[in-house]
Coordinates of C-alpha atoms and ligand atoms in Angstrom, one line a residue:
M1 CA 108.4 -178.0 22.5
E2 CA 104.8 -178.4 21.3
K3 CA 102.4 -179.7 23.9
R4 CA 101.4 -183.3 23.3
Y5 CA 97.7 -184.1 23.3
A6 CA 95.9 -187.4 23.6
K7 CA 93.4 -188.7 21.1
I8 CA 90.7 -191.4 21.2
S9 CA 92.0 -193.8 18.6
S10 CA 89.6 -196.6 19.1
A11 CA 86.5 -197.8 20.9
G12 CA 84.8 -201.0 22.1
R13 CA 81.8 -202.0 24.1
F14 CA 80.0 -204.8 25.7
L15 CA 76.2 -205.0 26.1
P16 CA 74.6 -207.9 27.9
E17 CA 72.1 -209.7 25.7
R18 CA 69.3 -209.8 28.3
R19 CA 66.8 -206.9 27.8
L20 CA 64.5 -205.7 30.6
T21 CA 61.8 -203.6 29.0
N22 CA 59.4 -201.1 30.7
F23 CA 56.7 -203.6 30.1
D24 CA 58.7 -206.2 32.0
M25 CA 59.1 -203.7 34.8
E26 CA 55.3 -203.2 34.9
K27 CA 55.1 -206.7 36.2
M28 CA 57.8 -206.2 38.9
V29 CA 56.8 -202.9 40.5
D30 CA 53.9 -200.3 40.5
T31 CA 55.0 -198.5 37.4
N32 CA 54.0 -198.1 33.7
N33 CA 55.7 -197.7 30.4
Q34 CA 54.2 -194.2 29.9
W35 CA 55.6 -192.8 33.2
I36 CA 59.1 -194.2 32.6
L37 CA 59.2 -193.0 29.0
E38 CA 57.9 -189.5 29.7
R39 CA 59.8 -188.9 32.9
T40 CA 63.1 -190.5 31.9
G41 CA 63.2 -191.4 28.1
I42 CA 64.0 -195.0 28.9
R43 CA 62.4 -197.9 27.0
E44 CA 64.6 -200.8 28.0
R45 CA 67.9 -201.7 29.7
R46 CA 70.4 -204.5 29.5
I47 CA 71.0 -206.8 32.5
L48 CA 74.1 -208.9 33.0
D49 CA 73.6 -212.6 33.9
K50 CA 74.0 -213.4 37.6
G51 CA 77.5 -214.7 38.6
L52 CA 79.3 -212.5 36.0
G53 CA 81.0 -209.5 37.4
N54 CA 82.1 -206.1 36.1
S55 CA 85.4 -207.4 34.7
Y56 CA 83.5 -209.8 32.4
M57 CA 82.1 -206.8 30.5
A58 CA 85.1 -204.6 30.9
I59 CA 87.4 -207.2 29.4
R60 CA 85.2 -207.7 26.4
A61 CA 84.9 -204.0 25.7
A62 CA 88.7 -203.5 26.1
R63 CA 89.4 -206.4 23.7
E64 CA 87.2 -204.9 21.0
A65 CA 88.9 -201.5 21.4
L66 CA 92.3 -203.0 21.0
E67 CA 91.2 -205.2 18.0
R68 CA 89.8 -202.2 16.2
A69 CA 93.1 -200.3 16.8
N70 CA 95.1 -203.3 15.8
V71 CA 97.0 -202.9 19.0
D72 CA 98.3 -205.9 21.0
A73 CA 97.4 -206.0 24.7
S74 CA 101.1 -206.2 25.5
E75 CA 101.5 -202.7 24.1
V76 CA 99.1 -201.2 26.7
D77 CA 100.8 -199.0 29.3
A78 CA 98.0 -198.3 31.7
I79 CA 94.4 -199.4 32.3
I80 CA 91.9 -197.1 34.1
V81 CA 88.4 -198.5 35.0
G82 CA 85.7 -196.0 36.0
T83 CA 83.2 -197.8 38.1
V84 CA 81.1 -197.9 41.2
T85 CA 80.4 -201.7 40.9
P86 CA 83.8 -203.4 40.9
D87 CA 83.8 -207.3 41.0
M88 CA 84.9 -206.9 44.6
F89 CA 86.4 -204.2 46.9
F90 CA 89.9 -205.5 46.0
P91 CA 91.7 -206.3 43.8
A92 CA 90.8 -203.4 41.5
T93 CA 88.8 -204.3 38.4
A94 CA 91.8 -202.9 36.4
C95 CA 93.9 -205.8 37.7
L96 CA 91.3 -208.3 36.5
V97 CA 91.1 -206.6 33.1
Q98 CA 94.9 -206.6 32.9
K99 CA 94.9 -210.4 33.4
G100 CA 91.9 -211.0 31.2
I101 CA 93.3 -209.2 28.1
G102 CA 96.9 -210.2 28.8
A103 CA 98.3 -206.6 29.1
S104 CA 101.6 -208.0 30.3
R105 CA 103.4 -204.7 31.1
A106 CA 100.4 -202.5 32.1
W107 CA 99.6 -200.9 35.5
G108 CA 96.3 -199.4 36.4
F109 CA 93.6 -198.6 38.9
D110 CA 89.8 -198.1 39.4
L111 CA 88.4 -194.7 39.7
S112 CA 85.2 -194.0 41.6
A113 CA 83.2 -191.0 40.5
G114 CA 79.7 -192.3 39.9
C115 CA 78.3 -191.3 36.6
A116 CA 81.3 -189.0 36.0
G117 CA 83.6 -192.0 36.4
F118 CA 84.4 -192.2 32.7
V119 CA 85.0 -188.5 32.3
F120 CA 87.4 -188.4 35.2
S121 CA 89.1 -191.6 33.9
L122 CA 89.4 -190.1 30.4
T123 CA 91.0 -186.9 31.5
T124 CA 93.4 -188.8 33.9
G125 CA 94.4 -191.1 31.1
A126 CA 94.8 -188.1 28.7
Q127 CA 97.2 -186.5 31.2
F128 CA 99.4 -189.6 31.2
I129 CA 99.7 -189.2 27.5
E130 CA 100.2 -185.5 27.7
S131 CA 103.1 -185.9 30.1
G132 CA 104.9 -188.0 27.6
R133 CA 105.2 -190.9 30.1
Y134 CA 102.8 -193.3 28.4
D135 CA 101.7 -194.0 24.8
R136 CA 98.7 -196.3 25.1
V137 CA 96.1 -196.0 27.9
L138 CA 92.9 -198.0 28.0
V139 CA 90.1 -196.1 29.6
I140 CA 87.0 -198.1 30.5
G141 CA 83.7 -197.2 32.0
S142 CA 81.8 -200.3 33.2
D143 CA 79.0 -200.8 35.7
V144 CA 76.8 -203.7 36.7
M145 CA 74.1 -201.5 38.2
S146 CA 71.7 -204.4 38.5
S147 CA 74.0 -205.7 41.3
I148 CA 73.2 -202.7 43.5
I149 CA 69.5 -202.0 42.6
D150 CA 66.5 -202.9 44.7
Y151 CA 64.0 -204.3 42.1
E152 CA 61.2 -203.6 44.5
D153 CA 61.9 -199.9 44.6
R154 CA 60.2 -198.2 41.7
N155 CA 62.0 -194.9 42.3
T156 CA 65.4 -196.4 41.3
C157 CA 64.9 -199.8 39.6
V158 CA 63.6 -198.4 36.3
L159 CA 66.5 -196.0 35.9
F160 CA 69.6 -198.2 35.5
G161 CA 71.2 -200.8 33.2
D162 CA 74.4 -202.7 32.8
A163 CA 77.1 -202.2 30.2
A164 CA 80.8 -201.4 29.5
G165 CA 82.5 -199.2 27.1
A166 CA 86.3 -198.7 26.4
V167 CA 88.5 -196.3 24.5
L168 CA 92.1 -196.5 23.6
L169 CA 94.1 -193.2 24.1
E170 CA 97.2 -192.6 22.1
P171 CA 99.3 -189.5 21.4
C172 CA 97.8 -187.2 18.8
E173 CA 100.1 -186.8 15.8
E174 CA 99.0 -183.3 14.9
P175 CA 99.1 -180.4 17.4
G176 CA 95.8 -178.7 18.3
Y177 CA 93.7 -181.9 18.0
G178 CA 92.5 -184.5 20.4
I179 CA 91.5 -184.0 24.0
I180 CA 92.0 -180.2 24.2
D181 CA 90.6 -179.2 27.6
Y182 CA 88.4 -180.2 30.5
I183 CA 86.7 -178.8 33.6
Q184 CA 85.9 -181.0 36.5
R185 CA 84.4 -180.5 40.0
I186 CA 83.3 -182.5 43.1
D187 CA 81.0 -181.4 45.9
G188 CA 80.4 -183.7 48.9
V189 CA 77.0 -182.2 49.5
G190 CA 75.8 -184.9 47.1
E191 CA 76.4 -187.6 49.7
D192 CA 73.0 -186.9 51.3
Y193 CA 71.1 -187.4 48.1
L194 CA 72.8 -190.3 46.4
H195 CA 74.7 -193.1 48.1
M196 CA 74.9 -196.7 49.3
K197 CA 74.1 -196.8 53.0
A198 CA 76.2 -199.8 54.0
G199 CA 78.9 -202.2 52.9
G200 CA 81.8 -199.7 53.4
S201 CA 84.0 -199.1 56.4
R202 CA 81.6 -196.8 58.2
K203 CA 78.8 -199.4 58.2
P204 CA 80.1 -202.8 57.2
A205 CA 77.8 -205.5 55.9
S206 CA 75.7 -207.3 58.6
V207 CA 72.5 -209.3 58.9
E208 CA 70.9 -206.0 59.9
T209 CA 72.1 -204.0 56.8
V210 CA 71.0 -206.7 54.5
K211 CA 67.6 -206.9 56.2
N212 CA 67.2 -203.1 55.9
K213 CA 68.2 -203.2 52.2
E214 CA 71.1 -200.9 52.8
H215 CA 73.3 -202.3 50.0
Y216 CA 71.3 -200.7 47.2
V217 CA 71.4 -197.3 45.5
Y218 CA 69.7 -194.7 47.7
Q219 CA 68.7 -191.7 45.6
E220 CA 66.5 -188.6 46.3
G221 CA 65.8 -188.2 42.6
R222 CA 64.2 -184.7 42.7
Q223 CA 67.3 -183.2 44.5
V224 CA 69.8 -184.9 42.2
F225 CA 67.8 -183.8 39.2
K226 CA 68.0 -180.2 40.3
Y227 CA 71.8 -180.3 40.7
A228 CA 72.3 -182.3 37.6
V229 CA 70.3 -180.0 35.4
S230 CA 72.2 -176.9 36.4
E231 CA 75.8 -178.2 37.0
M232 CA 76.0 -180.4 33.9
A233 CA 75.0 -177.6 31.7
D234 CA 77.1 -175.0 33.5
V235 CA 80.4 -176.9 32.9
A236 CA 79.4 -177.6 29.3
V237 CA 78.7 -173.9 28.6
E238 CA 81.8 -172.9 30.6
I239 CA 84.1 -175.0 28.4
M240 CA 82.5 -173.7 25.2
K241 CA 82.9 -170.0 26.4
K242 CA 86.5 -170.6 27.4
H243 CA 87.2 -171.7 23.8
N244 CA 85.0 -169.2 22.1
L245 CA 82.6 -171.8 20.8
T246 CA 78.9 -171.4 20.2
G247 CA 76.3 -174.2 19.6
D248 CA 76.9 -173.8 15.9
D249 CA 80.5 -174.6 16.3
L250 CA 79.9 -178.0 17.9
A251 CA 79.5 -181.1 15.8
L252 CA 78.4 -183.3 18.6
F253 CA 77.4 -183.2 22.3
I254 CA 77.8 -186.4 24.2
P255 CA 75.9 -186.1 27.5
H256 CA 75.7 -188.6 30.4
Q257 CA 72.5 -190.5 29.9
A258 CA 70.6 -190.3 33.2
N259 CA 67.4 -188.6 32.1
I260 CA 66.2 -187.3 28.7
R261 CA 64.9 -184.1 30.5
I262 CA 68.4 -183.4 31.9
I263 CA 69.9 -183.9 28.4
E264 CA 67.4 -181.7 26.7
A265 CA 67.8 -178.9 29.3
C266 CA 71.6 -179.0 28.8
A267 CA 71.3 -178.8 25.0
R268 CA 69.0 -175.8 25.3
R269 CA 71.4 -174.0 27.6
M270 CA 74.2 -174.8 25.0
K271 CA 71.9 -173.5 22.2
L272 CA 72.4 -176.7 20.3
D273 CA 70.4 -178.1 17.4
P274 CA 68.9 -181.4 18.8
S275 CA 70.4 -183.3 15.9
K276 CA 73.8 -182.7 17.5
V277 CA 73.0 -184.5 20.7
I278 CA 73.6 -188.2 21.2
I279 CA 70.7 -189.9 22.9
N280 CA 70.6 -193.6 23.5
I281 CA 69.1 -193.7 27.0
D282 CA 66.0 -195.3 25.4
K283 CA 68.0 -198.4 24.6
Y284 CA 70.4 -198.8 27.6
A285 CA 69.1 -196.6 30.5
N286 CA 71.6 -195.1 32.9
T287 CA 74.7 -197.4 32.8
T288 CA 76.6 -195.0 35.1
A289 CA 80.3 -195.0 34.0
A290 CA 79.4 -196.7 30.7
T291 CA 77.1 -194.1 29.2
I292 CA 79.7 -191.8 27.7
P293 CA 81.9 -194.6 26.1
L294 CA 78.7 -196.2 24.7
C295 CA 77.9 -192.9 23.1
I296 CA 81.4 -192.5 21.7
Y297 CA 81.2 -196.0 20.3
E298 CA 77.9 -195.2 18.6
A299 CA 79.2 -192.0 17.0
M300 CA 82.6 -193.4 16.1
V301 CA 82.0 -197.0 15.1
E302 CA 78.3 -197.6 14.5
K303 CA 77.4 -194.3 12.8
N304 CA 80.8 -193.1 11.6
Q305 CA 79.6 -189.6 12.6
L306 CA 82.9 -187.9 13.4
K307 CA 85.4 -186.3 11.1
K308 CA 88.6 -184.5 11.5
G309 CA 88.3 -181.1 13.1
D310 CA 84.8 -181.7 14.6
N311 CA 84.4 -180.1 18.0
V312 CA 82.9 -182.5 20.5
V313 CA 81.8 -181.7 24.0
I314 CA 81.2 -184.4 26.6
S315 CA 79.4 -183.6 29.9
A316 CA 78.5 -185.8 32.9
F317 CA 77.1 -185.6 36.4
G318 CA 76.8 -188.2 39.1
A319 CA 77.2 -189.4 42.6
G320 CA 79.5 -187.4 44.9
F321 CA 78.5 -185.1 43.5
C322 CA 81.1 -185.4 40.7
W323 CA 80.8 -183.7 37.3
G324 CA 82.7 -182.4 34.4
S325 CA 83.0 -181.5 30.8
V326 CA 85.6 -182.3 28.1
L327 CA 86.4 -180.6 24.8
I328 CA 87.7 -182.8 22.0
K329 CA 88.8 -181.6 18.5
W330 CA 88.3 -184.9 16.7
I331 CA 91.1 -186.5 14.7
Ligands
ACO401 N1 56.7 -195.3 38.1 C1 55.6 -194.6 38.5 N2 55.7 -193.5 39.3 C2 56.9 -193.3 39.9 C3 58.0 -194.0 39.6 C4 57.9 -195.1 38.7 N3 59.0 -195.8 38.3 N4 59.1 -193.5 40.3 C5 58.6 -192.5 41.0 N5 57.3 -192.3 40.8 C6 56.4 -191.4 41.4 C7 56.8 -190.9 42.7 O1 56.5 -191.7 43.7 C8 56.1 -189.5 42.8 O2 54.8 -189.8 43.2 P1 54.1 -188.8 44.3 O3 54.0 -187.5 43.6 O4 52.8 -189.4 44.5 O5 55.0 -188.8 45.5 C9 56.0 -189.1 41.3 O6 56.3 -190.2 40.5 C10 57.0 -188.0 41.0 O7 58.3 -188.4 41.6 P2 59.6 -187.6 41.4 O8 60.7 -188.2 42.1 O9 59.3 -186.1 41.6 O10 59.8 -187.8 39.8 P3 60.7 -187.0 38.9 O11 60.0 -186.3 37.8 O12 61.8 -186.1 39.6 O13 61.6 -188.2 38.2 C11 63.7 -189.2 38.4 C12 62.3 -189.0 39.0 C13 63.5 -189.9 37.0 C14 64.5 -190.1 39.3 C15 64.4 -187.9 38.2 O14 64.3 -187.1 39.5 C16 65.9 -188.0 37.9 O15 66.2 -188.3 36.8 N6 66.8 -187.6 38.8 C17 68.2 -187.5 38.5 C18 68.9 -188.8 38.3 C19 70.4 -188.6 38.1 O16 70.8 -187.8 37.3 N7 71.2 -189.3 38.8 C20 72.6 -189.1 38.8 C21 73.4 -190.2 38.2 S1 73.2 -191.7 39.1 C22 74.8 -192.1 39.7 O17 75.7 -191.3 39.7 C23 74.9 -193.5 40.2

């Protein structure tokens, strides 16, 4: 029997309306537009209104993906939400999305893999389709980074934004197309360089942890940068080599949007023409699990950039460390 592959049949997104520009940030911390733009590529980021949680965005992105596919929520089999900023520890954001969109017969769960959250969710969802068990899986990447950022810390506050992106996975009708392959890795060495100090079971929230600002993103940027630059490119090049693809054979590279310098270094290693690289970090900053589905939305819906047979490589790197690459033959 022919192997069944999953394809991305639709996409949706949610972007909060409120924009926080580099010039706004100049008034908040000791920074300036030029430093942020040159060191990161970011011009502005979106911020979700206080009181609205992750599921508010995830539900809206999911609804758009379903509407575009003309699929009713009751037809969804499973919902996977990649996130590090759920509405609450439990229940899972996937449950809140299930209720919000009315996916009456779906099951699902949240997946925590930092900025690789969407990639790990995508490949997990794809395997549910490949196995033949399910026909419609919603994969969402959604993060309210503003809820875990210290807006007095210039090292981290300029880097992140809020957004959600969703894709619908369905079986691919033609063999040899869809989500063809992936390579994924984790390395707990990353804990030292990128984590949240308190709020989990090792160090529950207390007056002390709040006073010490331990519920925010802690990042040693330079260390993370070093790992990100080599590992994200390594897995992208590895998957290309495995499938005998050169930079010329790729139609599009969709990188995680953490830093323009990481993206450009990856593209150089892959010997890619810059026109084949999606970059939108200038508009949205690092939205953690949402960066990749926002890029897919841009290519698929906004720019209608993808055609049948296009080779697309996705690559992401984030907290954990967690990282991975995906090869898609577009259909
Ligand atoms: N404005 C002005 N100056 C700043 C700012 C700022 N916003 N932030 C830092 N600086 C200063 C530093 O204090 C430092 O000053 P010093 O030399 O006097 O000490 C100087 O700029 C250089 O600091 P670096 O940290 O070396 O700057 P770098 O060029 O490495 O850029 C950055 C920092 C943007 C964080 C970069 O290291 C990076 O992108 N790291 C990787 C991030 C990443 O990929 N994260 C993974 C995903 S996140 C997740 O999974 C949740």
